[in-house]
Amino acid sequence: AQSVAQPEDQVNVAEGNPLTVKCTYSVSGNPYLFWYVQYPNRGLQFLLKYITGDNLVKGSYGFEAEFNKSQTSFHLKKPSALVSDSALYFCAVRAAYSGAGSYQLTFGKGTKLSVIP
Amino acid sequence: KAGVTQTPRYLIKTRGQQVTLSCSPISGHRSVSWYQQTPGQGLQFLFEYFSETQRNKGNFPGRFSGRQFSNSRSEMNVSTLELGDSALYLCASSLETSGSLDTQYFGPGTRLTVL
């Protein structure tokens, strides 16, 4: 079975400061990893994904994530936070094989990011 | 290109009724997945359809069912509604071409309230 842990329910950061939202995962074999963001009363918006290759993945709106296989982590980062980044962030994992069970995303519980002006 | 659309956006039902939710994927996308989002359980996978076939099913009771049509549009049905079915139901679509991993793109969701 695959699982995702987001150890922080909430992260507060001052505008202009760097932000990190943590994610660790568990999956059989190689992982496909994703970050999504959800604004109030909206669906999930795709930010970035890791499939293979470079451990540092760049995504939308200045976000990036670092894949660390030994620590089974995929932390989301941004060098300078904006107030408009305040939202709910979800990390998700999918197994890297074809066949039944591989087509679903397993999500973490989410981390609420608050950027303070 | 238009995104994933879901109808209706909001729905209020009473216990024991049944409900049907609809999802239109991004044009050209052949895979549609459904998720339930609640404050207590978070995001949970319901099922996934590809070319009108259910390929994957989550751990939900048989009251939850779905189908996909030849134009890739999908519906999910919940029968004999319970209070605990109140949730945001999210639909996601992806290309899922052979041998490739495609990103799932989500719709705005249908907010179901069961009274």
Tab-separated table of N, CA, C and O in Angstrom, chain A residues 5-8 19-25 33 35 48 55-57 63-68 71-78 91:
chain	number	residue	atom	x	y	z
A	5	ALA	N	2.681	11.304	4.011
A	5	ALA	CA	2.575	12.021	5.270
A	5	ALA	C	2.990	13.472	5.080
A	5	ALA	O	4.033	13.759	4.496
A	6	GLN	N	2.135	14.355	5.543
A	6	GLN	CA	2.468	15.775	5.611
A	6	GLN	C	2.445	16.118	7.091
A	6	GLN	O	1.376	16.255	7.676
A	7	PRO	N	3.612	16.209	7.705
A	7	PRO	CA	3.674	16.266	9.166
A	7	PRO	C	3.149	17.549	9.794
A	7	PRO	O	2.852	17.582	10.979
A	8	GLU	N	3.023	18.597	9.001
A	8	GLU	CA	2.561	19.877	9.543
A	8	GLU	C	1.167	20.183	9.014
A	8	GLU	O	0.950	20.242	7.799
A	19	LEU	N	9.745	29.538	1.939
A	19	LEU	CA	8.805	28.607	2.559
A	19	LEU	C	9.139	27.174	2.173
A	19	LEU	O	9.678	26.904	1.097
A	20	THR	N	8.823	26.263	3.094
A	20	THR	CA	8.963	24.836	2.850
A	20	THR	C	7.739	24.134	3.395
A	20	THR	O	7.345	24.369	4.541
A	21	VAL	N	7.143	23.270	2.591
A	21	VAL	CA	6.050	22.423	3.028
A	21	VAL	C	6.532	20.984	2.875
A	21	VAL	O	6.924	20.564	1.787
A	22	LYS	N	6.499	20.238	3.961
A	22	LYS	CA	7.139	18.926	3.981
A	22	LYS	C	6.209	17.793	3.556
A	22	LYS	O	5.001	17.836	3.806
A	23	CYS	N	6.831	16.782	2.941
A	23	CYS	CA	6.089	15.601	2.490
A	23	CYS	C	7.026	14.398	2.506
A	23	CYS	O	8.153	14.469	1.996
A	24	THR	N	6.567	13.300	3.083
A	24	THR	CA	7.283	12.029	2.966
A	24	THR	C	6.305	10.997	2.434
A	24	THR	O	5.093	11.127	2.603
A	25	TYR	N	6.828	9.970	1.790
A	25	TYR	CA	5.961	9.023	1.103
A	25	TYR	C	6.427	7.594	1.339
A	25	TYR	O	7.572	7.347	1.739
A	33	LEU	N	5.547	11.498	-7.932
A	33	LEU	CA	5.162	12.413	-6.856
A	33	LEU	C	4.608	13.710	-7.419
A	33	LEU	O	5.098	14.212	-8.437
A	35	TRP	N	2.585	17.678	-6.397
A	35	TRP	CA	2.072	18.681	-5.486
A	35	TRP	C	0.898	19.393	-6.149
A	35	TRP	O	0.975	19.761	-7.328
A	48	LEU	N	3.351	20.807	-9.662
A	48	LEU	CA	4.535	20.181	-10.240
A	48	LEU	C	4.519	18.685	-9.966
A	48	LEU	O	3.732	18.203	-9.153
A	55	ASN	N	16.618	15.712	-9.436
A	55	ASN	CA	15.931	15.669	-8.145
A	55	ASN	C	15.229	16.979	-7.805
A	55	ASN	O	14.351	17.002	-6.948
A	56	LEU	N	15.618	18.076	-8.435
A	56	LEU	CA	14.976	19.362	-8.199
A	56	LEU	C	14.013	19.630	-9.351
A	56	LEU	O	14.417	19.748	-10.502
A	57	VAL	N	12.756	19.722	-9.011
A	57	VAL	CA	11.714	19.909	-10.015
A	57	VAL	C	11.159	21.320	-9.886
A	57	VAL	O	10.823	21.753	-8.784
A	63	PHE	N	7.233	27.828	-7.597
A	63	PHE	CA	7.428	26.702	-6.685
A	63	PHE	C	8.394	25.670	-7.269
A	63	PHE	O	8.484	25.509	-8.483
A	64	GLU	N	9.087	24.992	-6.374
A	64	GLU	CA	9.956	23.894	-6.751
A	64	GLU	C	9.897	22.838	-5.653
A	64	GLU	O	9.420	23.106	-4.540
A	65	ALA	N	10.333	21.645	-5.988
A	65	ALA	CA	10.319	20.570	-4.989
A	65	ALA	C	11.577	19.729	-5.165
A	65	ALA	O	12.062	19.538	-6.282
A	66	GLU	N	12.052	19.229	-4.040
A	66	GLU	CA	13.269	18.425	-4.062
A	66	GLU	C	12.959	16.984	-3.692
A	66	GLU	O	12.442	16.705	-2.607
A	67	PHE	N	13.279	16.083	-4.594
A	67	PHE	CA	13.080	14.657	-4.367
A	67	PHE	C	14.318	14.080	-3.696
A	67	PHE	O	15.445	14.283	-4.162
A	68	ASN	N	14.112	13.380	-2.582
A	68	ASN	CA	15.214	12.747	-1.867
A	68	ASN	C	14.852	11.287	-1.650
A	68	ASN	O	14.021	10.958	-0.795
A	71	GLN	N	15.667	9.627	1.866
A	71	GLN	CA	14.789	10.079	2.944
A	71	GLN	C	13.315	9.935	2.577
A	71	GLN	O	12.455	10.315	3.369
A	72	THR	N	13.034	9.401	1.425
A	72	THR	CA	11.655	9.271	0.891
A	72	THR	C	10.865	10.552	1.123
A	72	THR	O	9.761	10.536	1.675
A	73	SER	N	11.457	11.661	0.699
A	73	SER	CA	10.804	12.946	0.894
A	73	SER	C	10.665	13.695	-0.424
A	73	SER	O	11.400	13.440	-1.388
A	74	PHE	N	9.723	14.619	-0.427
A	74	PHE	CA	9.465	15.442	-1.622
A	74	PHE	C	8.933	16.777	-1.115
A	74	PHE	O	7.756	17.088	-1.241
A	75	HIS	N	9.804	17.580	-0.552
A	75	HIS	CA	9.406	18.841	0.065
A	75	HIS	C	9.191	19.932	-0.971
A	75	HIS	O	9.999	20.090	-1.889
A	76	LEU	N	8.154	20.713	-0.762
A	76	LEU	CA	7.817	21.833	-1.644
A	76	LEU	C	8.487	23.097	-1.110
A	76	LEU	O	8.446	23.350	0.104
A	77	LYS	N	9.052	23.887	-2.029
A	77	LYS	CA	9.776	25.080	-1.594
A	77	LYS	C	9.483	26.255	-2.512
A	77	LYS	O	9.105	26.078	-3.669
A	78	LYS	N	9.679	27.454	-1.938
A	78	LYS	CA	9.608	28.668	-2.732
A	78	LYS	C	10.545	29.678	-2.086
A	78	LYS	O	10.508	29.846	-0.869
A	91	CYS	N	0.345	16.939	-1.108
A	91	CYS	CA	1.338	16.080	-1.736
A	91	CYS	C	0.647	14.769	-2.097
A	91	CYS	O	-0.245	14.306	-1.362
